[in-house]
Amino acid sequence: MIMPVRCFTCGKVLASLFEEYKKRVYINGEEPKKVLDDLGIKRYCCRRTIISHPVFIKGNEIKELIDEAAQYE
Amino acid sequence: MAIENVTIYDNTSALFDEIIAHRLGLIPLPTRLDLLNFRDECVCKGKGCPNCTVHYTLSKEGECIVYSGDLRPEDPMWAVVDKNIPIVKLLKNQRLILEAEAELGIGKEHAKWQVVCGIGYKYYPIIEIDEEKCNLCNECVRVCPKNVLEIKRKKLVVKNIEDCSLCRSCAEVCKRGAIKVRGDETRIIMQYETDGSLSAKEALKEALKILYKKYDELENVLGLK
């Protein structure tokens, strides 16, 4: 739906990093490994939390499920 | 410190009140143990007073993303550490108005109060190289997963001892038994990071204080004091 605030396993705050990840990986087309290393996400629990967060492409926009669900109160 | 009670006045966003409250709770807030009491130990006896509670307000109308930085504290010193955590997305005419109370707590009660994450420790590695037995076959350098070893001026040397994870692959691969790896049982490397509510140094100091207190209690119970 919307990026979880923290890593499910270790509790590192990830939500604030996801926007940069989204921009660099899905729009600039960079390698996810490199972006995760740059953001300082070392542990595999945090890495899977970010990698497995679903986004989809609609037109030229990268959207999370919240963008689609936002119209319903 | 973390948000414990949330009063929602208006929420016409796509997320339920409970989800928003949960997301708010997970936001790390600056922790000042010298200024605040734990609520159950406070003079107000758990009712909530300025000595144990910090109030935040949030009021936002779309179209926008509500960030943790939009939480307005009663005093600027309590401003949220990480201001870029998205809480919810609002479309045009959607609103989010709420009031939140933050208080101190411990990780045993709820993980949102846990300051430290990703903690690990190991013995300080000791790598002994027998230069007489070593024939510089390079096999140990190749096999080491952390690139600890290297051959420099026709001599096998340890490059970065603290990276060694004591896996002993180098000792195993060496047919001549020139390498011995063991942990120094008197020294430990401990690694952790914090979520930003306390600095790493402060977190360690506070943890040690609590440990001292517990040992004092144990001594008292055992009648050693």
mmCIF file of C-alpha atoms in Angstrom:
data_model
loop_
_atom_site.group_PDB
_atom_site.id
_atom_site.type_symbol
_atom_site.label_atom_id
_atom_site.label_comp_id
_atom_site.label_asym_id
_atom_site.label_seq_id
_atom_site.Cartn_x
_atom_site.Cartn_y
_atom_site.Cartn_z
ATOM 1 C CA MET A 1 0.000 0.000 0.000
ATOM 2 C CA ILE A 2 2.441 2.644 1.251
ATOM 3 C CA MET A 3 6.070 2.034 2.147
ATOM 4 C CA PRO A 4 6.366 0.604 5.704
ATOM 5 C CA VAL A 5 7.968 3.108 8.094
ATOM 6 C CA ARG A 6 10.490 0.616 9.408
ATOM 7 C CA CYS A 7 12.134 -2.642 8.436
ATOM 8 C CA PHE A 8 9.894 -5.493 9.643
ATOM 9 C CA THR A 9 12.807 -7.389 11.139
ATOM 10 C CA CYS A 10 15.355 -4.979 12.560
ATOM 11 C CA GLY A 11 13.430 -1.710 12.906
ATOM 12 C CA LYS A 12 15.609 0.561 10.786
ATOM 13 C CA VAL A 13 13.670 3.547 9.422
ATOM 14 C CA LEU A 14 13.272 2.933 5.681
ATOM 15 C CA ALA A 15 10.272 4.982 4.531
ATOM 16 C CA SER A 16 12.326 8.155 4.217
ATOM 17 C CA LEU A 17 14.833 6.378 1.953
ATOM 18 C CA PHE A 18 12.295 4.793 -0.359
ATOM 19 C CA GLU A 19 11.543 7.934 -2.350
ATOM 20 C CA GLU A 20 15.142 8.248 -3.467
ATOM 21 C CA TYR A 21 15.276 4.514 -4.205
ATOM 22 C CA LYS A 22 12.109 4.738 -6.282
ATOM 23 C CA LYS A 23 13.419 7.683 -8.252
ATOM 24 C CA ARG A 24 16.828 6.185 -8.947
ATOM 25 C CA VAL A 25 15.804 2.614 -9.687
ATOM 26 C CA TYR A 26 12.492 2.953 -11.480
ATOM 27 C CA ILE A 27 12.973 6.305 -13.212
ATOM 28 C CA ASN A 28 16.747 6.563 -13.742
ATOM 29 C CA GLY A 29 17.037 2.814 -14.241
ATOM 30 C CA GLU A 30 20.016 2.328 -11.924
ATOM 31 C CA GLU A 31 21.071 -1.029 -10.534
ATOM 32 C CA PRO A 32 19.134 -1.720 -7.265
ATOM 33 C CA LYS A 33 22.268 -3.169 -5.630
ATOM 34 C CA LYS A 34 24.216 0.037 -6.178
ATOM 35 C CA VAL A 35 21.396 2.274 -4.931
ATOM 36 C CA LEU A 36 20.906 0.185 -1.776
ATOM 37 C CA ASP A 37 24.639 0.340 -1.058
ATOM 38 C CA ASP A 38 24.635 4.106 -1.608
ATOM 39 C CA LEU A 39 21.720 4.560 0.782
ATOM 40 C CA GLY A 40 23.596 2.618 3.460
ATOM 41 C CA ILE A 41 21.178 -0.291 3.619
ATOM 42 C CA LYS A 42 23.508 -3.121 4.561
ATOM 43 C CA ARG A 43 21.423 -5.883 6.144
ATOM 44 C CA TYR A 44 19.446 -8.277 3.999
ATOM 45 C CA CYS A 45 16.288 -7.795 6.086
ATOM 46 C CA CYS A 46 16.148 -4.102 5.153
ATOM 47 C CA ARG A 47 17.131 -4.802 1.553
ATOM 48 C CA ARG A 48 14.279 -7.248 1.020
ATOM 49 C CA THR A 49 11.805 -4.833 2.643
ATOM 50 C CA ILE A 50 12.714 -2.189 0.073
ATOM 51 C CA ILE A 51 13.138 -4.463 -2.960
ATOM 52 C CA SER A 52 9.857 -6.308 -2.390
ATOM 53 C CA HIS A 53 7.731 -3.196 -1.931
ATOM 54 C CA PRO A 54 5.385 -3.245 -4.931
ATOM 55 C CA VAL A 55 5.173 -0.373 -7.384
ATOM 56 C CA PHE A 56 3.526 -0.330 -10.768
ATOM 57 C CA ILE A 57 3.805 1.730 -13.893
ATOM 58 C CA LYS A 58 0.858 3.704 -15.169
ATOM 59 C CA GLY A 59 1.579 5.806 -18.220
ATOM 60 C CA ASN A 60 4.961 7.380 -17.506
ATOM 61 C CA GLU A 61 4.396 7.468 -13.773
ATOM 62 C CA ILE A 62 5.679 5.143 -11.083
ATOM 63 C CA LYS A 63 2.918 4.525 -8.582
ATOM 64 C CA GLU A 64 2.410 2.796 -5.288
ATOM 65 C CA LEU A 65 -0.909 1.210 -4.403
ATOM 66 C CA ILE A 66 -1.738 4.215 -2.204
ATOM 67 C CA ASP A 67 -1.879 6.451 -5.289
ATOM 68 C CA GLU A 68 -4.559 4.228 -6.734
ATOM 69 C CA ALA A 69 -6.468 3.749 -3.467
ATOM 70 C CA ALA A 70 -6.297 7.423 -2.458
ATOM 71 C CA GLN A 71 -9.515 8.272 -4.314
ATOM 72 C CA TYR A 72 -11.520 6.087 -1.917
ATOM 73 C CA GLU A 73 -12.078 7.491 1.556
ATOM 74 C CA MET B 1 10.388 8.494 22.890
ATOM 75 C CA ALA B 2 7.503 7.578 20.627
ATOM 76 C CA ILE B 3 3.897 8.580 19.989
ATOM 77 C CA GLU B 4 1.554 6.581 22.216
ATOM 78 C CA ASN B 5 -1.891 8.233 22.036
ATOM 79 C CA VAL B 6 -3.441 9.771 18.933
ATOM 80 C CA THR B 7 -6.685 11.741 18.804
ATOM 81 C CA ILE B 8 -7.948 11.965 15.247
ATOM 82 C CA TYR B 9 -10.319 14.855 14.551
ATOM 83 C CA ASP B 10 -10.662 14.423 10.820
ATOM 84 C CA ASN B 11 -9.349 11.793 8.467
ATOM 85 C CA THR B 12 -10.705 11.555 4.940
ATOM 86 C CA SER B 13 -7.598 9.884 3.530
ATOM 87 C CA ALA B 14 -7.465 6.378 2.061
ATOM 88 C CA LEU B 15 -5.831 4.891 5.161
ATOM 89 C CA PHE B 16 -7.743 3.888 8.284
ATOM 90 C CA ASP B 17 -7.224 5.865 11.515
ATOM 91 C CA GLU B 18 -5.493 2.843 13.057
ATOM 92 C CA ILE B 19 -2.953 2.558 10.234
ATOM 93 C CA ILE B 20 -2.116 6.246 10.498
ATOM 94 C CA ALA B 21 -1.752 5.977 14.288
ATOM 95 C CA HIS B 22 0.512 2.975 13.838
ATOM 96 C CA ARG B 23 2.696 4.779 11.306
ATOM 97 C CA LEU B 24 2.927 7.784 13.639
ATOM 98 C CA GLY B 25 3.980 5.520 16.492
ATOM 99 C CA LEU B 26 6.930 4.175 14.517
ATOM 100 C CA ILE B 27 8.444 7.620 13.886
ATOM 101 C CA PRO B 28 11.596 8.110 16.001
ATOM 102 C CA LEU B 29 11.390 11.214 18.205
ATOM 103 C CA PRO B 30 14.233 12.971 20.042
ATOM 104 C CA THR B 31 14.671 11.377 23.453
ATOM 105 C CA ARG B 32 15.761 13.539 26.370
ATOM 106 C CA LEU B 33 16.014 11.316 29.387
ATOM 107 C CA ASP B 34 17.197 14.248 31.493
ATOM 108 C CA LEU B 35 14.026 16.259 30.851
ATOM 109 C CA LEU B 36 11.255 13.671 30.887
ATOM 110 C CA ASN B 37 10.054 11.019 33.314
ATOM 111 C CA PHE B 38 8.589 7.670 32.487
ATOM 112 C CA ARG B 39 4.833 8.086 32.767
ATOM 113 C CA ASP B 40 4.282 5.440 35.442
ATOM 114 C CA GLU B 41 7.083 6.905 37.590
ATOM 115 C CA CYS B 42 5.932 10.524 37.116
ATOM 116 C CA VAL B 43 4.519 12.815 39.804
ATOM 117 C CA CYS B 44 1.198 12.892 37.932
ATOM 118 C CA LYS B 45 0.821 9.141 38.580
ATOM 119 C CA GLY B 46 0.279 8.217 34.944
ATOM 120 C CA LYS B 47 -2.306 10.855 34.087
ATOM 121 C CA GLY B 48 0.021 12.707 31.732
ATOM 122 C CA CYS B 49 1.639 16.067 32.514
ATOM 123 C CA PRO B 50 4.378 18.246 30.944
ATOM 124 C CA ASN B 51 6.965 16.237 32.926
ATOM 125 C CA CYS B 52 6.184 13.025 31.069
ATOM 126 C CA THR B 53 4.246 13.879 27.903
ATOM 127 C CA VAL B 54 4.997 15.838 24.726
ATOM 128 C CA HIS B 55 2.155 16.989 22.472
ATOM 129 C CA TYR B 56 2.222 17.143 18.696
ATOM 130 C CA THR B 57 -0.372 18.469 16.288
ATOM 131 C CA LEU B 58 -0.811 17.787 12.602
ATOM 132 C CA SER B 59 -3.154 19.491 10.200
ATOM 133 C CA LYS B 60 -2.885 19.061 6.478
ATOM 134 C CA GLU B 61 -5.136 19.335 3.472
ATOM 135 C CA GLY B 62 -4.511 17.843 0.015
ATOM 136 C CA GLU B 63 -3.268 17.590 -2.549
ATOM 137 C CA CYS B 64 -0.007 16.570 -0.861
ATOM 138 C CA ILE B 65 2.012 13.926 0.913
ATOM 139 C CA VAL B 66 1.909 14.181 4.702
ATOM 140 C CA TYR B 67 5.455 13.797 6.055
ATOM 141 C CA SER B 68 6.665 13.224 9.600
ATOM 142 C CA GLY B 69 8.106 16.750 9.450
ATOM 143 C CA ASP B 70 4.527 18.085 9.355
ATOM 144 C CA LEU B 71 4.079 17.029 12.981
ATOM 145 C CA ARG B 72 4.235 20.272 14.943
ATOM 146 C CA PRO B 73 5.640 19.936 18.467
ATOM 147 C CA GLU B 74 4.715 22.291 21.313
ATOM 148 C CA ASP B 75 8.413 23.253 21.602
ATOM 149 C CA PRO B 76 10.863 23.225 18.636
ATOM 150 C CA MET B 77 13.336 21.106 20.642
ATOM 151 C CA TRP B 78 11.001 18.118 20.209
ATOM 152 C CA ALA B 79 10.959 18.387 16.408
ATOM 153 C CA VAL B 80 10.959 15.021 14.635
ATOM 154 C CA VAL B 81 14.463 13.699 13.830
ATOM 155 C CA ASP B 82 13.710 12.283 10.379
ATOM 156 C CA LYS B 83 11.448 14.740 8.613
ATOM 157 C CA ASN B 84 11.002 12.757 5.381
ATOM 158 C CA ILE B 85 8.943 9.765 6.482
ATOM 159 C CA PRO B 86 5.737 9.725 4.410
ATOM 160 C CA ILE B 87 2.669 9.071 6.569
ATOM 161 C CA VAL B 88 -0.142 9.212 4.005
ATOM 162 C CA LYS B 89 -0.944 10.684 0.608
ATOM 163 C CA LEU B 90 -3.849 13.101 0.326
ATOM 164 C CA LEU B 91 -5.801 14.021 -2.770
ATOM 165 C CA LYS B 92 -7.636 17.297 -3.300
ATOM 166 C CA ASN B 93 -10.145 18.072 -0.516
ATOM 167 C CA GLN B 94 -8.906 15.218 1.664
ATOM 168 C CA ARG B 95 -7.909 16.225 5.161
ATOM 169 C CA LEU B 96 -5.957 14.918 8.103
ATOM 170 C CA ILE B 97 -6.230 16.686 11.449
ATOM 171 C CA LEU B 98 -4.944 15.048 14.595
ATOM 172 C CA GLU B 99 -3.270 15.484 17.945
ATOM 173 C CA ALA B 100 -0.680 13.096 19.320
ATOM 174 C CA GLU B 101 0.880 12.459 22.718
ATOM 175 C CA ALA B 102 4.394 11.096 22.926
ATOM 176 C CA GLU B 103 5.960 9.489 25.970
ATOM 177 C CA LEU B 104 8.969 7.506 27.071
ATOM 178 C CA GLY B 105 8.958 3.739 27.048
ATOM 179 C CA ILE B 106 11.157 0.690 26.713
ATOM 180 C CA GLY B 107 11.652 -1.793 23.887
ATOM 181 C CA LYS B 108 10.383 -4.652 26.047
ATOM 182 C CA GLU B 109 6.954 -3.031 25.988
ATOM 183 C CA HIS B 110 6.837 -2.113 22.293
ATOM 184 C CA ALA B 111 9.472 -2.210 19.539
ATOM 185 C CA LYS B 112 8.778 1.436 18.639
ATOM 186 C CA TRP B 113 10.746 2.456 21.752
ATOM 187 C CA GLN B 114 13.711 0.318 20.825
ATOM 188 C CA VAL B 115 16.501 2.769 20.049
ATOM 189 C CA VAL B 116 19.065 0.324 18.699
ATOM 190 C CA CYS B 117 18.730 -1.899 15.659
ATOM 191 C CA GLY B 118 20.934 -4.386 13.852
ATOM 192 C CA ILE B 119 23.075 -5.312 16.833
ATOM 193 C CA GLY B 120 25.871 -7.875 16.593
ATOM 194 C CA TYR B 121 29.131 -8.786 18.262
ATOM 195 C CA LYS B 122 32.124 -11.054 17.802
ATOM 196 C CA TYR B 123 35.388 -11.822 19.503
ATOM 197 C CA TYR B 124 38.297 -9.650 18.439
ATOM 198 C CA PRO B 125 39.999 -11.849 15.813
ATOM 199 C CA ILE B 126 43.570 -13.008 16.182
ATOM 200 C CA ILE B 127 45.247 -14.366 13.047
ATOM 201 C CA GLU B 128 48.565 -16.110 13.583
ATOM 202 C CA ILE B 129 50.693 -16.719 10.509
ATOM 203 C CA ASP B 130 53.588 -19.114 10.685
ATOM 204 C CA GLU B 131 56.017 -17.615 8.161
ATOM 205 C CA GLU B 132 58.240 -20.679 8.089
ATOM 206 C CA LYS B 133 55.386 -22.967 7.027
ATOM 207 C CA CYS B 134 53.818 -20.504 4.565
ATOM 208 C CA ASN B 135 54.776 -21.022 0.907
ATOM 209 C CA LEU B 136 52.838 -18.016 -0.429
ATOM 210 C CA CYS B 137 50.440 -20.201 -2.422
ATOM 211 C CA ASN B 138 47.818 -17.410 -2.349
ATOM 212 C CA GLU B 139 45.064 -19.934 -1.649
ATOM 213 C CA CYS B 140 44.045 -18.285 1.673
ATOM 214 C CA VAL B 141 43.867 -14.832 0.058
ATOM 215 C CA ARG B 142 41.561 -16.197 -2.619
ATOM 216 C CA VAL B 143 39.263 -18.066 -0.260
ATOM 217 C CA CYS B 144 38.769 -15.326 2.366
ATOM 218 C CA PRO B 145 35.199 -13.926 2.007
ATOM 219 C CA LYS B 146 36.109 -10.614 3.677
ATOM 220 C CA ASN B 147 39.450 -9.991 1.914
ATOM 221 C CA VAL B 148 41.354 -9.821 5.169
ATOM 222 C CA LEU B 149 44.627 -11.295 3.939
ATOM 223 C CA GLU B 150 47.061 -10.096 1.309
ATOM 224 C CA ILE B 151 50.550 -10.862 0.074
ATOM 225 C CA LYS B 152 52.843 -7.892 0.370
ATOM 226 C CA ARG B 153 56.578 -7.947 -0.413
ATOM 227 C CA LYS B 154 56.635 -11.761 -0.538
ATOM 228 C CA LYS B 155 55.027 -12.006 2.861
ATOM 229 C CA LEU B 156 51.497 -12.949 3.913
ATOM 230 C CA VAL B 157 50.054 -10.100 5.973
ATOM 231 C CA VAL B 158 46.742 -9.203 7.595
ATOM 232 C CA LYS B 159 45.224 -6.179 5.913
ATOM 233 C CA ASN B 160 42.174 -5.354 7.999
ATOM 234 C CA ILE B 161 41.873 -7.564 11.043
ATOM 235 C CA GLU B 162 38.546 -6.140 12.232
ATOM 236 C CA ASP B 163 36.754 -7.336 9.078
ATOM 237 C CA CYS B 164 37.580 -10.968 9.867
ATOM 238 C CA SER B 165 34.433 -12.918 10.715
ATOM 239 C CA LEU B 166 36.338 -15.869 12.229
ATOM 240 C CA CYS B 167 35.046 -18.246 9.535
ATOM 241 C CA ARG B 168 38.407 -20.089 9.485
ATOM 242 C CA SER B 169 38.234 -20.744 5.702
ATOM 243 C CA CYS B 170 41.885 -19.702 5.412
ATOM 244 C CA ALA B 171 42.984 -22.130 8.120
ATOM 245 C CA GLU B 172 41.024 -24.934 6.473
ATOM 246 C CA VAL B 173 42.375 -24.357 2.972
ATOM 247 C CA CYS B 174 46.004 -24.128 4.103
ATOM 248 C CA LYS B 175 47.510 -27.594 3.626
ATOM 249 C CA ARG B 176 50.643 -26.743 5.566
ATOM 250 C CA GLY B 177 48.754 -25.448 8.592
ATOM 251 C CA ALA B 178 50.486 -22.090 8.511
ATOM 252 C CA ILE B 179 47.444 -20.056 9.614
ATOM 253 C CA LYS B 180 45.687 -20.187 12.920
ATOM 254 C CA VAL B 181 42.570 -18.093 13.601
ATOM 255 C CA ARG B 182 41.068 -17.641 17.031
ATOM 256 C CA GLY B 183 39.042 -15.077 18.933
ATOM 257 C CA ASP B 184 40.464 -12.976 21.746
ATOM 258 C CA GLU B 185 38.148 -13.872 24.596
ATOM 259 C CA THR B 186 38.968 -10.715 26.522
ATOM 260 C CA ARG B 187 37.937 -8.315 23.774
ATOM 261 C CA ILE B 188 34.707 -8.036 21.804
ATOM 262 C CA ILE B 189 33.744 -5.992 18.732
ATOM 263 C CA MET B 190 30.153 -4.853 19.056
ATOM 264 C CA GLN B 191 28.308 -3.176 16.235
ATOM 265 C CA TYR B 192 24.944 -1.439 16.279
ATOM 266 C CA GLU B 193 23.081 1.526 14.903
ATOM 267 C CA THR B 194 20.326 3.672 16.366
ATOM 268 C CA ASP B 195 17.130 4.990 14.816
ATOM 269 C CA GLY B 196 18.138 8.585 15.602
ATOM 270 C CA SER B 197 16.153 9.124 18.794
ATOM 271 C CA LEU B 198 19.378 8.801 20.812
ATOM 272 C CA SER B 199 22.956 8.957 19.584
ATOM 273 C CA ALA B 200 24.896 5.671 19.593
ATOM 274 C CA LYS B 201 27.082 6.894 22.462
ATOM 275 C CA GLU B 202 24.144 7.981 24.614
ATOM 276 C CA ALA B 203 22.299 4.726 23.937
ATOM 277 C CA LEU B 204 25.290 2.690 25.136
ATOM 278 C CA LYS B 205 25.707 4.884 28.231
ATOM 279 C CA GLU B 206 22.043 4.507 29.155
ATOM 280 C CA ALA B 207 22.139 0.752 28.578
ATOM 281 C CA LEU B 208 25.166 0.430 30.858
ATOM 282 C CA LYS B 209 23.443 2.523 33.538
ATOM 283 C CA ILE B 210 20.481 0.138 33.488
ATOM 284 C CA LEU B 211 22.836 -2.849 33.639
ATOM 285 C CA TYR B 212 24.634 -1.368 36.686
ATOM 286 C CA LYS B 213 21.283 -0.819 38.381
ATOM 287 C CA LYS B 214 20.267 -4.428 37.761
ATOM 288 C CA TYR B 215 23.549 -5.777 39.147
ATOM 289 C CA ASP B 216 23.127 -3.566 42.219
ATOM 290 C CA GLU B 217 19.684 -5.058 42.743
ATOM 291 C CA LEU B 218 21.083 -8.560 42.353
ATOM 292 C CA GLU B 219 23.794 -7.814 44.906
ATOM 293 C CA ASN B 220 21.185 -6.504 47.316
ATOM 294 C CA VAL B 221 18.984 -9.558 46.890
ATOM 295 C CA LEU B 222 21.901 -11.908 47.437
ATOM 296 C CA GLY B 223 22.948 -9.940 50.516
ATOM 297 C CA LEU B 224 26.424 -9.213 49.201
ATOM 298 C CA LYS B 225 26.236 -5.529 50.001
#
